[in-house]
Coordinates of C-alpha atoms in Angstrom, one line a residue:
Chain X
M1073 CA 0.6 18.5 133.1
C1074 CA 1.2 19.3 136.7
E1075 CA 4.8 19.9 137.6
C1076 CA 4.5 19.4 141.4
S1077 CA 5.9 16.4 143.2
C1078 CA 3.3 13.7 143.5
A1079 CA 5.1 12.3 146.5
D1080 CA 4.0 15.4 148.4
K1081 CA 0.4 14.8 147.7
K1082 CA -1.8 12.6 149.9
D1083 CA -3.6 9.6 148.4
I1084 CA -7.2 10.7 148.1
Y1085 CA -8.3 7.1 148.2
L1086 CA -6.5 6.1 151.4
P1087 CA -8.9 5.7 154.3
A1088 CA -7.9 6.7 157.9
L1089 CA -8.8 4.3 160.7
A1090 CA -11.5 5.1 163.2
T1091 CA -12.6 3.1 166.2
V1092 CA -16.2 2.5 167.2
S1093 CA -16.6 3.8 170.7
K1094 CA -20.4 3.1 170.9
Q1095 CA -23.0 1.3 168.8
E1096 CA -26.7 0.7 169.2
L1097 CA -29.4 -0.7 167.0
L1098 CA -32.0 2.0 166.8
N1099 CA -34.7 0.0 165.1
D1100 CA -34.8 -3.1 162.8
T1101 CA -32.7 -1.4 160.2
E1102 CA -30.8 1.5 161.6
M1103 CA -27.5 1.1 163.4
Y1104 CA -26.0 4.1 165.4
L1105 CA -22.2 4.4 165.7
H1106 CA -20.1 6.8 167.6
L1107 CA -16.5 6.9 166.3
Q1108 CA -13.2 8.5 167.0
L1109 CA -10.4 8.8 164.4
D1110 CA -7.4 6.8 165.6
S1111 CA -5.2 9.8 164.8
G1112 CA -6.9 11.7 167.7
E1113 CA -7.8 14.5 165.3
P1114 CA -11.4 15.7 165.0
L1115 CA -13.1 14.7 161.8
G1116 CA -13.4 18.4 161.0
H1117 CA -16.7 18.2 159.2
A1118 CA -19.4 20.8 158.6
A1119 CA -23.1 19.9 159.2
G1120 CA -24.5 18.2 156.1
Q1121 CA -21.2 16.6 154.9
F1122 CA -20.7 12.9 154.5
V1123 CA -17.8 10.4 154.8
E1124 CA -16.8 7.3 152.8
V1125 CA -17.0 4.5 155.2
S1126 CA -14.7 1.6 154.4
V1127 CA -15.0 -2.1 155.4
A1128 CA -11.9 -3.9 154.3
G1129 CA -12.8 -6.7 151.9
L1130 CA -16.2 -5.4 151.1
G1131 CA -15.8 -1.8 149.9
E1132 CA -17.0 1.7 150.7
A1133 CA -20.3 3.4 151.2
P1134 CA -21.1 7.1 151.4
I1135 CA -22.7 7.9 154.8
S1136 CA -23.9 11.2 156.1
V1137 CA -22.4 12.4 159.4
S1138 CA -25.2 12.6 161.9
S1139 CA -23.5 14.5 164.7
S1140 CA -23.0 18.2 165.0
P1141 CA -19.4 19.5 164.5
T1142 CA -19.7 20.8 168.0
Q1143 CA -19.8 17.3 169.5
D1144 CA -16.8 15.1 170.5
G1145 CA -16.1 12.4 167.9
F1146 CA -18.6 11.8 165.2
E1147 CA -21.7 9.8 164.7
L1148 CA -23.2 7.8 161.8
V1149 CA -26.5 6.0 161.3
V1150 CA -26.4 3.2 158.8
R1151 CA -29.2 1.3 157.3
N1152 CA -28.4 -2.3 156.3
V1153 CA -29.1 -2.4 152.6
G1154 CA -26.0 -3.9 151.1
S1155 CA -22.8 -5.8 151.9
V1156 CA -20.8 -2.9 153.4
T1157 CA -23.7 -1.6 155.5
N1158 CA -24.6 -5.2 156.6
A1159 CA -21.0 -5.6 157.8
I1160 CA -21.3 -2.2 159.7
H1161 CA -24.3 -3.6 161.5
N1162 CA -22.1 -6.4 162.9
L1163 CA -19.5 -4.0 164.4
K1164 CA -19.0 -3.8 168.2
A1165 CA -17.4 -1.2 170.3
G1166 CA -13.6 -1.3 169.8
D1167 CA -13.9 -2.4 166.1
K1168 CA -12.2 -0.4 163.4
L1169 CA -13.6 1.2 160.3
G1170 CA -11.9 3.1 157.5
I1171 CA -13.0 6.7 156.9
R1172 CA -12.3 9.1 154.0
G1173 CA -13.6 12.6 154.1
P1174 CA -15.5 14.6 155.2
Y1175 CA -16.8 15.4 151.7
G1176 CA -19.4 17.5 150.1
S1177 CA -20.5 21.1 150.6
G1178 CA -22.7 20.8 153.7
Y1179 CA -25.4 23.2 154.7
G1180 CA -23.7 26.6 154.3
I1181 CA -24.2 27.7 157.9
D1182 CA -23.5 31.4 157.2
E1183 CA -26.4 31.7 154.9
L1184 CA -28.7 30.3 157.5
K1185 CA -27.7 32.5 160.4
G1186 CA -30.3 34.8 161.7
K1187 CA -33.1 32.9 159.9
D1188 CA -36.0 31.0 161.1
L1189 CA -35.4 27.3 160.3
V1190 CA -37.9 24.7 159.3
F1191 CA -36.5 21.1 159.1
I1192 CA -38.7 18.7 157.2
C1193 CA -37.4 15.1 157.6
G1194 CA -38.8 11.9 156.2
G1195 CA -37.6 8.6 157.8
I1196 CA -33.8 8.5 157.8
G1197 CA -33.8 11.9 156.3
L1198 CA -33.5 12.9 160.0
V1199 CA -29.9 11.5 160.1
P1200 CA -28.1 14.2 158.2
Q1201 CA -30.5 17.0 159.3
R1202 CA -29.7 16.1 162.9
S1203 CA -26.1 17.3 162.4
L1204 CA -27.4 20.8 161.7
I1205 CA -30.2 20.6 164.3
N1206 CA -27.7 19.9 167.1
Y1207 CA -25.3 22.5 165.7
V1208 CA -28.1 25.1 165.9
I1209 CA -29.0 24.0 169.4
D1210 CA -25.4 24.5 170.4
N1211 CA -25.3 27.9 168.8
R1212 CA -28.9 28.8 169.5
G1213 CA -28.4 32.6 169.6
D1214 CA -27.3 32.6 165.9
F1215 CA -30.6 31.4 164.6
G1216 CA -34.3 32.4 164.7
A1217 CA -37.2 30.1 165.4
V1218 CA -36.6 26.4 164.9
T1219 CA -39.3 24.1 163.8
I1220 CA -38.7 20.4 163.2
L1221 CA -41.1 18.2 161.3
Q1222 CA -40.4 14.4 161.4
G1223 CA -42.4 11.9 159.4
T1224 CA -41.9 8.1 159.8
K1225 CA -43.6 5.4 157.8
D1226 CA -44.6 3.3 160.8
Y1227 CA -44.3 3.5 164.5
T1228 CA -41.7 0.7 164.9
Q1229 CA -39.3 2.5 162.6
R1230 CA -39.1 5.6 164.8
F1231 CA -35.6 6.2 166.1
F1232 CA -33.7 8.8 168.2
T1233 CA -37.0 8.9 170.2
D1234 CA -35.3 10.2 173.4
E1235 CA -33.6 13.0 171.4
L1236 CA -36.9 13.9 169.6
A1237 CA -38.5 14.1 173.1
R1238 CA -35.6 16.3 174.3
W1239 CA -36.1 18.6 171.4
D1240 CA -39.8 18.6 172.0
A1241 CA -39.3 19.6 175.6
M1242 CA -37.2 22.6 174.6
D1243 CA -39.0 26.0 174.9
D1244 CA -37.3 27.4 171.8
I1245 CA -38.0 24.5 169.4
T1246 CA -41.3 23.5 167.9
M1247 CA -41.2 19.7 167.3
L1248 CA -44.0 18.1 165.3
E1249 CA -44.0 14.4 164.5
T1250 CA -46.2 12.1 162.4
I1251 CA -46.4 8.5 161.4
D1252 CA -47.9 7.4 158.1
E1253 CA -50.0 4.6 159.5
A1254 CA -51.9 4.6 162.8
H1255 CA -50.6 2.4 165.6
P1256 CA -52.1 1.5 169.0
E1257 CA -49.0 2.9 170.8
W1258 CA -49.2 6.2 169.0
S1259 CA -51.5 9.0 170.0
G1260 CA -49.9 11.7 167.9
N1261 CA -50.5 12.9 164.3
V1262 CA -51.1 10.3 161.6
G1263 CA -50.4 11.1 158.0
V1264 CA -47.5 11.9 155.7
V1265 CA -45.1 14.7 156.7
T1266 CA -46.7 17.3 154.5
T1267 CA -49.8 17.1 156.8
L1268 CA -47.8 18.8 159.4
I1269 CA -46.9 21.9 157.3
P1270 CA -50.2 23.7 158.0
K1271 CA -49.4 23.4 161.7
I1272 CA -46.3 25.5 161.4
D1273 CA -47.1 28.9 163.0
I1274 CA -44.2 31.0 161.6
D1275 CA -44.1 32.9 158.3
L1276 CA -42.7 30.3 155.9
T1277 CA -41.9 32.9 153.3
Q1278 CA -39.2 34.3 155.6
A1279 CA -37.8 31.0 156.8
A1280 CA -35.1 28.6 155.5
I1281 CA -36.8 25.3 154.7
L1282 CA -34.4 22.3 155.0
V1283 CA -35.7 19.1 153.4
C1284 CA -34.3 15.6 153.6
G1285 CA -36.2 12.4 152.9
P1286 CA -37.1 9.8 150.3
P1287 CA -37.3 11.0 146.7
I1288 CA -41.1 10.9 146.6
M1289 CA -41.3 13.2 149.7
Y1290 CA -39.4 16.1 147.9
K1291 CA -42.1 16.2 145.2
F1292 CA -44.9 16.7 147.7
V1293 CA -43.0 19.1 150.0
L1294 CA -41.9 21.2 147.1
I1295 CA -45.5 21.4 145.8
T1296 CA -46.7 22.5 149.2
M1297 CA -44.0 25.1 149.5
K1298 CA -44.9 26.5 146.1
E1299 CA -48.5 26.9 147.3
K1300 CA -47.2 28.7 150.4
N1301 CA -45.3 31.1 148.2
V1302 CA -41.9 30.1 149.6
A1303 CA -39.1 31.3 147.3
K1304 CA -36.9 28.5 145.8
E1305 CA -33.9 30.4 147.2
N1306 CA -35.1 29.6 150.7
I1307 CA -35.4 25.9 150.2
F1308 CA -32.5 23.5 150.8
V1309 CA -32.7 19.9 149.7
N1310 CA -30.4 17.0 150.5
L1311 CA -30.0 14.6 147.6
E1312 CA -28.9 11.0 147.5
R1313 CA -26.6 9.7 144.8
R1314 CA -24.1 6.9 144.5
M1315 CA -21.0 8.8 145.7
K1316 CA -18.5 6.1 145.0
C1317 CA -15.2 8.0 145.1
G1318 CA -16.3 11.1 147.0
V1319 CA -13.8 13.2 145.2
G1320 CA -15.4 14.1 141.9
K1321 CA -13.7 11.6 139.7
C1322 CA -15.6 8.3 139.3
G1323 CA -18.7 9.9 137.7
H1324 CA -21.3 7.8 139.6
C1325 CA -23.0 10.6 141.5
Q1326 CA -23.2 13.0 138.6
M1327 CA -26.5 14.7 138.2
N1328 CA -26.3 16.5 134.8
G1329 CA -23.1 18.5 135.2
Q1330 CA -23.0 18.5 139.0
Y1331 CA -20.9 16.1 141.0
V1332 CA -23.1 15.6 144.0
C1333 CA -20.1 14.5 146.1
Q1334 CA -18.6 17.9 145.6
S1335 CA -21.3 20.5 145.1
G1336 CA -23.9 18.6 147.2
P1337 CA -25.5 16.7 148.7
V1338 CA -27.2 19.8 150.1
Y1339 CA -28.5 22.1 147.3
R1340 CA -30.4 25.3 147.3
Y1341 CA -33.5 24.4 145.3
S1342 CA -33.1 27.5 143.0
D1343 CA -29.7 26.2 142.0
L1344 CA -31.3 23.1 140.6
D1345 CA -33.5 24.9 138.0
N1346 CA -31.2 23.7 135.2
I1347 CA -30.6 20.3 136.7
P1348 CA -33.5 18.2 135.4
E1349 CA -31.9 15.0 136.7
A1350 CA -32.0 16.4 140.3
I1351 CA -35.4 15.2 141.6
Chain I
M679 CA 13.7 22.1 121.5
S680 CA 15.2 20.3 118.5
M681 CA 13.8 19.0 115.3
K682 CA 15.8 16.1 114.0
K683 CA 15.6 13.9 110.9
I684 CA 15.8 10.1 111.4
S685 CA 16.3 8.1 108.2
K686 CA 14.1 5.0 107.8
T687 CA 17.1 2.9 108.0
G688 CA 18.3 4.5 111.2
F689 CA 14.8 4.4 112.6
G690 CA 15.0 0.7 113.5
E691 CA 18.1 1.4 115.6
F692 CA 16.3 4.3 117.3
I693 CA 13.3 2.1 118.3
T694 CA 15.6 -0.8 119.3
H695 CA 17.5 1.5 121.6
I696 CA 14.3 2.6 123.2
I697 CA 13.1 -1.0 123.6
N698 CA 16.4 -1.7 125.4
T699 CA 16.0 1.1 127.9
D700 CA 14.7 0.4 131.4
G701 CA 11.0 0.3 131.9
N702 CA 8.0 -0.8 129.8
V703 CA 7.8 0.0 126.2
Y704 CA 4.4 -0.1 124.4
G705 CA 3.9 0.5 120.7
V706 CA 1.3 0.1 118.0
Q707 CA 1.3 -3.2 116.3
A708 CA -0.9 -5.0 113.8
K709 CA -3.3 -7.6 115.2
T710 CA -3.3 -9.6 112.0
E711 CA -4.2 -13.0 113.4
A712 CA -6.8 -12.3 116.0
K713 CA -8.4 -9.0 114.9
G714 CA -8.0 -8.9 111.1
D715 CA -6.3 -5.9 109.7
R716 CA -6.5 -3.9 112.9
F717 CA -4.1 -2.3 115.3
A718 CA -3.5 -2.2 119.0
F719 CA -1.0 -0.9 121.5
G720 CA 0.9 -3.6 123.2
P721 CA 4.3 -4.4 124.7
L722 CA 6.9 -3.8 122.0
T723 CA 9.8 -6.3 121.8
S724 CA 11.0 -5.7 118.3
A725 CA 11.3 -2.6 116.2
D726 CA 10.0 -4.6 113.2
D727 CA 6.6 -5.0 115.0
L728 CA 6.0 -1.2 115.3
R729 CA 3.4 0.1 112.8
L730 CA 3.4 3.8 112.6
D731 CA 1.4 3.6 109.4
Y732 CA -1.7 2.5 111.4
D733 CA -5.0 4.3 111.0
V734 CA -6.5 3.8 114.6
T735 CA -6.0 1.4 117.4
L736 CA -8.9 -0.7 118.8
S737 CA -8.6 0.8 122.2
P738 CA -6.9 4.1 123.1
P739 CA -3.6 4.3 124.9
K740 CA -5.3 5.5 128.1
K741 CA -5.1 1.9 129.4
Y742 CA -1.4 2.6 130.3
L743 CA -2.4 5.7 132.3
L744 CA -5.7 4.6 133.7
P745 CA -5.5 0.8 133.6
P746 CA -8.7 -1.2 133.2
K747 CA -8.1 -2.5 136.7
E748 CA -5.8 -0.8 139.1
T749 CA -5.0 -1.3 142.8
L750 CA -5.6 1.8 144.9
V751 CA -5.0 0.6 148.4
K752 CA -4.0 -2.6 150.1
Y753 CA -5.2 -3.6 153.6
E754 CA -5.1 -6.2 156.3
V755 CA -8.7 -7.3 157.2
G756 CA -9.5 -5.6 160.5
G757 CA -6.3 -3.6 160.3
G758 CA -4.9 -0.6 158.4
Y759 CA -4.8 0.6 154.8
E760 CA -1.8 1.3 152.7
S761 CA -1.5 3.2 149.4
S762 CA -0.5 1.2 146.4
I763 CA 1.0 3.6 143.8
C764 CA 2.6 2.2 140.7
K765 CA 5.9 3.9 140.1
C766 CA 7.0 1.9 137.0
K767 CA 8.3 3.8 134.0
S768 CA 6.8 3.5 130.6
I769 CA 7.3 4.7 127.1
L770 CA 4.4 4.8 124.6
I771 CA 5.3 4.8 120.9
G772 CA 2.9 5.8 118.2
V773 CA 0.2 7.9 120.0
H774 CA -1.9 9.9 117.6
P775 CA -2.6 13.6 118.1
Y776 CA -6.3 13.1 118.9
D777 CA -5.3 10.6 121.7
L778 CA -2.8 13.1 123.0
V779 CA -5.5 15.7 123.3
A780 CA -7.5 13.1 125.3
I781 CA -4.5 12.4 127.6
K782 CA -4.0 16.1 128.2
Q783 CA -7.7 16.4 129.2
M784 CA -7.3 13.5 131.6
D785 CA -4.1 15.1 133.1
E786 CA -6.2 18.1 133.9
L787 CA -9.2 16.2 135.2
F788 CA -7.2 14.0 137.5
S789 CA -5.1 16.9 138.9
Q790 CA -7.7 19.6 139.4
D791 CA -9.7 19.8 142.7
E792 CA -8.7 16.6 144.4
Y793 CA -5.3 15.4 143.1
D794 CA -5.2 11.8 142.0
T795 CA -1.8 10.5 142.9
H796 CA -2.4 7.1 141.2
Y797 CA -3.1 8.6 137.8
M798 CA -0.6 11.4 138.0
T799 CA 2.3 9.3 139.2
R800 CA 1.8 7.0 136.2
R801 CA 1.5 10.0 133.9
R802 CA 4.7 11.6 135.2
N803 CA 6.5 8.3 134.7
T804 CA 5.3 7.9 131.1
T805 CA 7.2 9.2 128.1
I806 CA 5.1 9.7 125.0
I807 CA 6.5 9.4 121.5
A808 CA 3.6 10.5 119.3
C809 CA 3.2 10.3 115.6
D810 CA 1.2 12.2 113.1
V811 CA -1.5 10.2 111.4
A812 CA -0.3 8.5 108.2
K813 CA -3.7 7.0 107.2
A814 CA -7.2 8.1 107.9
S815 CA -9.3 5.5 109.7
P816 CA -12.9 4.8 108.4
N817 CA -14.5 6.8 111.1
V818 CA -12.1 9.5 112.1
F819 CA -13.4 13.1 112.4
A820 CA -10.5 14.7 114.2
S821 CA -10.4 17.5 111.6
S822 CA -13.9 18.5 112.7
M823 CA -12.8 18.5 116.3
G824 CA -9.6 20.4 115.8
T825 CA -7.6 17.5 117.1
A826 CA -6.0 16.2 113.9
T827 CA -2.6 17.7 114.8
V828 CA -1.1 19.1 118.0
T829 CA 1.8 21.3 119.0
D830 CA 2.2 19.9 122.5
G831 CA 1.3 17.1 124.9
Y832 CA 4.1 14.8 123.7
D833 CA 7.7 14.3 124.5
I834 CA 8.7 13.5 120.9
L835 CA 6.5 13.8 117.8
L836 CA 7.4 11.7 114.8
T837 CA 6.2 12.7 111.3
D838 CA 6.7 10.3 108.4
I839 CA 7.8 12.5 105.4
G840 CA 8.4 9.6 103.0
G841 CA 12.0 8.5 103.2
A842 CA 12.5 9.6 106.8
Y843 CA 10.9 10.7 110.0
V844 CA 11.1 14.2 111.4
A845 CA 11.3 14.0 115.2
H846 CA 10.3 17.0 117.2
A847 CA 11.3 17.0 120.9
A848 CA 9.0 19.1 122.9
T849 CA 10.2 18.4 126.5
E850 CA 13.5 18.0 128.2
K851 CA 12.7 14.3 128.6
G852 CA 12.0 14.0 124.9
E853 CA 15.2 15.9 124.0
A854 CA 17.3 13.6 126.2
L855 CA 15.8 10.5 124.7
L856 CA 16.2 11.7 121.2
T857 CA 19.9 12.5 121.8
E858 CA 20.5 9.2 123.4
A859 CA 18.5 6.9 121.1
A860 CA 19.3 8.6 117.8
P861 CA 22.8 10.0 118.3
S862 CA 23.5 10.2 114.6
A863 CA 20.3 12.0 113.6
G864 CA 21.0 15.4 112.1
D865 CA 18.9 18.5 112.3
A866 CA 15.9 18.6 110.0
T867 CA 16.4 20.8 107.0
E868 CA 14.0 23.5 105.9
A869 CA 12.8 21.1 103.3
D870 CA 12.1 18.4 105.9
I871 CA 10.2 20.9 108.1
A872 CA 8.2 21.9 105.0
A873 CA 7.4 18.3 104.3
R874 CA 6.4 17.8 107.9
K875 CA 4.1 20.8 107.7
A876 CA 2.6 19.4 104.5
V877 CA 1.6 16.2 106.3
Q878 CA 0.1 18.1 109.1
D879 CA -1.8 20.5 106.8
K880 CA -3.2 17.6 105.0
N881 CA -4.4 16.0 108.3
D882 CA -5.8 19.2 109.6
T883 CA -8.6 18.9 106.9
G884 CA -8.3 15.3 105.7
L885 CA -9.1 13.3 108.9
N886 CA -12.8 14.0 108.4
Q887 CA -14.9 10.9 107.5
H888 CA -17.8 12.5 109.4
E889 CA -18.2 16.2 109.0
L890 CA -19.4 18.2 111.9
K891 CA -21.5 21.1 110.4
C892 CA -20.5 23.5 113.1
G893 CA -17.4 24.3 115.1
P894 CA -16.6 22.3 118.2
A895 CA -17.1 25.5 120.3
D896 CA -20.7 25.6 119.2
I897 CA -21.5 22.2 120.7
P898 CA -22.2 23.4 124.3
G899 CA -24.7 25.9 122.9
L900 CA -26.4 23.2 120.8
L901 CA -26.8 21.0 123.8
E902 CA -28.1 23.8 125.9
K903 CA -31.1 23.9 123.6
G904 CA -31.3 20.2 122.8
Y905 CA -32.1 18.5 126.1
D906 CA -35.6 17.6 125.1
S907 CA -34.8 16.8 121.5
P908 CA -36.3 13.7 120.0
V909 CA -32.8 12.6 118.9
W910 CA -32.1 11.0 122.3
E911 CA -35.1 8.7 122.2
E912 CA -34.7 8.0 118.4
K913 CA -31.0 6.9 118.8
A914 CA -31.3 5.1 122.1
A915 CA -34.3 3.0 120.9
T916 CA -31.8 0.5 119.6
C917 CA -29.1 0.9 122.2
Y918 CA -27.9 -2.4 123.8
S919 CA -26.6 -0.5 126.9
C920 CA -23.4 -2.5 126.3
G921 CA -21.0 0.3 127.0
S922 CA -18.8 -0.3 124.0
C923 CA -18.8 3.4 123.3
N924 CA -17.5 4.0 126.8
L925 CA -15.0 1.2 126.6
T926 CA -13.3 2.5 123.4
C927 CA -13.4 6.2 124.2
P928 CA -10.1 7.9 125.0
T929 CA -11.8 10.6 127.2
C930 CA -14.1 8.3 129.2
Y931 CA -12.6 7.9 132.7
C932 CA -15.5 6.9 135.0
F933 CA -14.6 4.0 137.3
D934 CA -16.1 1.6 139.8
V935 CA -14.3 0.7 143.1
Q936 CA -14.2 -2.9 144.2
D937 CA -12.6 -4.9 147.0
D938 CA -10.9 -8.3 146.7
V939 CA -9.8 -10.4 149.6
A940 CA -6.9 -12.9 149.4
W941 CA -7.5 -16.6 150.0
S942 CA -5.9 -16.2 153.4
L943 CA -8.9 -13.9 154.3
K944 CA -6.2 -11.8 156.1
E945 CA -5.4 -9.2 153.5
G946 CA -6.8 -7.7 150.4
A947 CA -6.8 -4.9 147.9
R948 CA -9.2 -2.2 146.7
H949 CA -9.2 -1.7 143.0
R950 CA -10.7 0.7 140.6
A951 CA -12.0 -0.6 137.3
W952 CA -13.3 1.1 134.2
D953 CA -17.1 1.7 134.3
G954 CA -19.4 3.1 131.8
C955 CA -22.4 5.5 132.1
L956 CA -24.3 3.6 129.3
L957 CA -24.4 0.5 131.5
E958 CA -27.8 0.0 133.1
N959 CA -26.9 0.2 136.8
F960 CA -24.4 3.0 136.6
A961 CA -26.5 5.5 138.6
N962 CA -28.1 2.9 141.0
V963 CA -28.2 3.8 144.6
A964 CA -29.1 1.7 147.7
G965 CA -32.6 0.4 147.7
D966 CA -32.2 -0.3 143.9
H967 CA -33.3 3.2 142.9
N968 CA -31.9 4.1 139.5
F969 CA -31.4 7.8 138.7
R970 CA -30.9 7.1 135.0
K971 CA -33.2 4.2 134.4
K972 CA -34.1 4.9 130.8
R973 CA -31.7 4.2 127.9
E974 CA -32.2 7.6 126.4
A975 CA -31.2 9.3 129.7
R976 CA -28.0 7.3 129.7
Y977 CA -27.4 7.9 126.0
R978 CA -28.0 11.6 126.4
H979 CA -25.7 11.8 129.5
R980 CA -22.7 10.5 127.6
L981 CA -23.2 13.1 124.8
Y982 CA -23.7 15.8 127.4
R983 CA -20.6 14.8 129.3
K984 CA -18.5 15.1 126.1
G985 CA -20.1 18.3 124.9
S986 CA -21.2 20.2 127.9
Y987 CA -20.4 18.9 131.4
I988 CA -16.7 18.1 131.0
P989 CA -16.0 21.1 128.9
K990 CA -17.0 23.2 131.9
K991 CA -14.1 21.6 133.8
L992 CA -11.7 22.1 130.8
G993 CA -12.1 25.7 130.0
G994 CA -14.5 25.0 127.2
E995 CA -12.6 22.2 125.5
I996 CA -14.9 19.5 124.1
A997 CA -14.3 16.0 125.6
C998 CA -14.7 14.3 122.2
V999 CA -11.5 14.1 120.2
G1000 CA -12.9 12.7 117.0
C1001 CA -11.1 9.3 117.0
G1002 CA -14.2 7.6 115.7
R1003 CA -13.7 4.5 117.8
C1004 CA -17.2 4.6 119.3
V1005 CA -18.6 4.8 115.8
G1006 CA -16.9 1.6 114.8
A1007 CA -17.6 -0.2 118.1
C1008 CA -21.3 0.5 118.3
L1009 CA -23.3 -2.5 116.9
P1010 CA -26.6 -0.7 116.3
D1011 CA -24.6 2.2 114.8
I1012 CA -26.0 5.0 117.0
A1013 CA -22.9 6.2 118.8
N1014 CA -21.6 8.7 116.2
P1015 CA -21.5 12.0 118.0
V1016 CA -21.3 14.0 114.7
A1017 CA -24.6 12.5 113.6
V1018 CA -26.2 13.7 116.9
Y1019 CA -24.7 17.1 116.9
N1020 CA -25.6 17.7 113.2
Q1021 CA -29.2 16.6 113.9
L1022 CA -29.4 19.0 116.8
L1023 CA -28.1 21.7 114.5
E1024 CA -30.8 21.0 112.0
E1025 CA -33.5 21.0 114.7
T1026 CA -32.4 24.4 116.1
K1027 CA -32.1 26.1 112.7

């Protein structure tokens, strides 16, 4: 048994308070929040990490940090799917939230440096990817060509549209967007996100492919990448699990022997070879 | 550390002295009225109620270290959060060696990586008076798992050698308690120590109602080959997903986290409560997607946790201690880990 003094150890389940500095409903289901920790400290996250967001009386939910570590404060985007997330949708500027974390392994920036990056995002898969995209933009010289593919189910669910337009206007970013079903207001590409892959004009076999979207999307993206001879080592997937405690104890997020809250949620696809429960 | 001999007549005084010390004292007692001829850990108020001749308790002593429901933090709604850490002192009397192994594993799991102050504070404030097994339970297989006897993990270990108990103090805390509560106990003689060894030698091979046909160290290798074995579907076909195997297991420690608000709606508390990976919604995520929807996937997960996943966190030690509680608790009689491991052994021959 450990011989150290427990009194010196912090309580891993104790949330810190953060204040909502800005909130905005992005579409019918996605709420954007900008937060600052009340301690005045930065969150100190890496791109791809998540936090446990706490609403007193209702519980906690694991939410990806959407902002780049290079930005002031931090941002979350929350879909209202349960009691905690519904309560988050009712927050106003000045309201408080509990925050634990950041948790998880993040993207592993050093491995991506110098590489061409292809972001493949489905729906709210854009939210965690955005933390890395904006990090890359703020450290543009460290990375090669950047291509962003965004697929959304229908036109009305698109969000961060101003930001997508800003990325699209950048000379050193290729932004491709599609929606699954045609809409009178939409003149762009129609079809699932994989229909954009043939339009990428870089050598995919030399790029890092970063994928985040609904479970079904991974299957089709991974098949396409196999056809394009992209090595599994160069594909990074962002997996969703019920990360209840965030600290590798409660067992809910376990995927075979992996605790997603610790070793994930971002995984190199080749590391999942012996993890049949992964996708 | 010392090895004392406490006569059976002096033993009652020893236990009475412990009951009268500060803090909570829990011991094994017979549950004759409610549960038939079965045993359980419970608050001990009289030395006469203590039954060190028990075979196995209904539930393991882990409930005193990881309570079924435990407050983690308290809060004011709309305000701040405050840690709630239980600092009460407890003494457990009658913990069997296999349960000590399980506690030692939990000590490691709750202290490695992220340090769990809630568990560890309770653990540090708990004194364990263990006892060697006096009677084999109907389903014990501790001898197969190498957990029938132990040399550490306790403060005091009692061994019934017939007319007396040999008490071995393994920690400073145990030594102090032994000196204080059994002041007249003399040192154990060579003959007493030999008698103690005879009890332990007998248990090392005799607590084996289900015989594992390989060594525990072979289990991870068996599982490595057995992921797609038909055994998972065969066994899980009659699984009720009731989680009784999780509930009675001394090494299961998964938990859920829940919030409660007081009637005033002004304050509340966040608790953790035991959960079980056999329960249907254990791996559910938002949007009602279940990552382990099938019974056989959940059934397999439990056996892999015990024999493969957790051992990777414990330097290879298997997270099944052979208490046999799951075997007895499982209504369709599919939970026996030995039956599964032996079947895998047959399949891979």
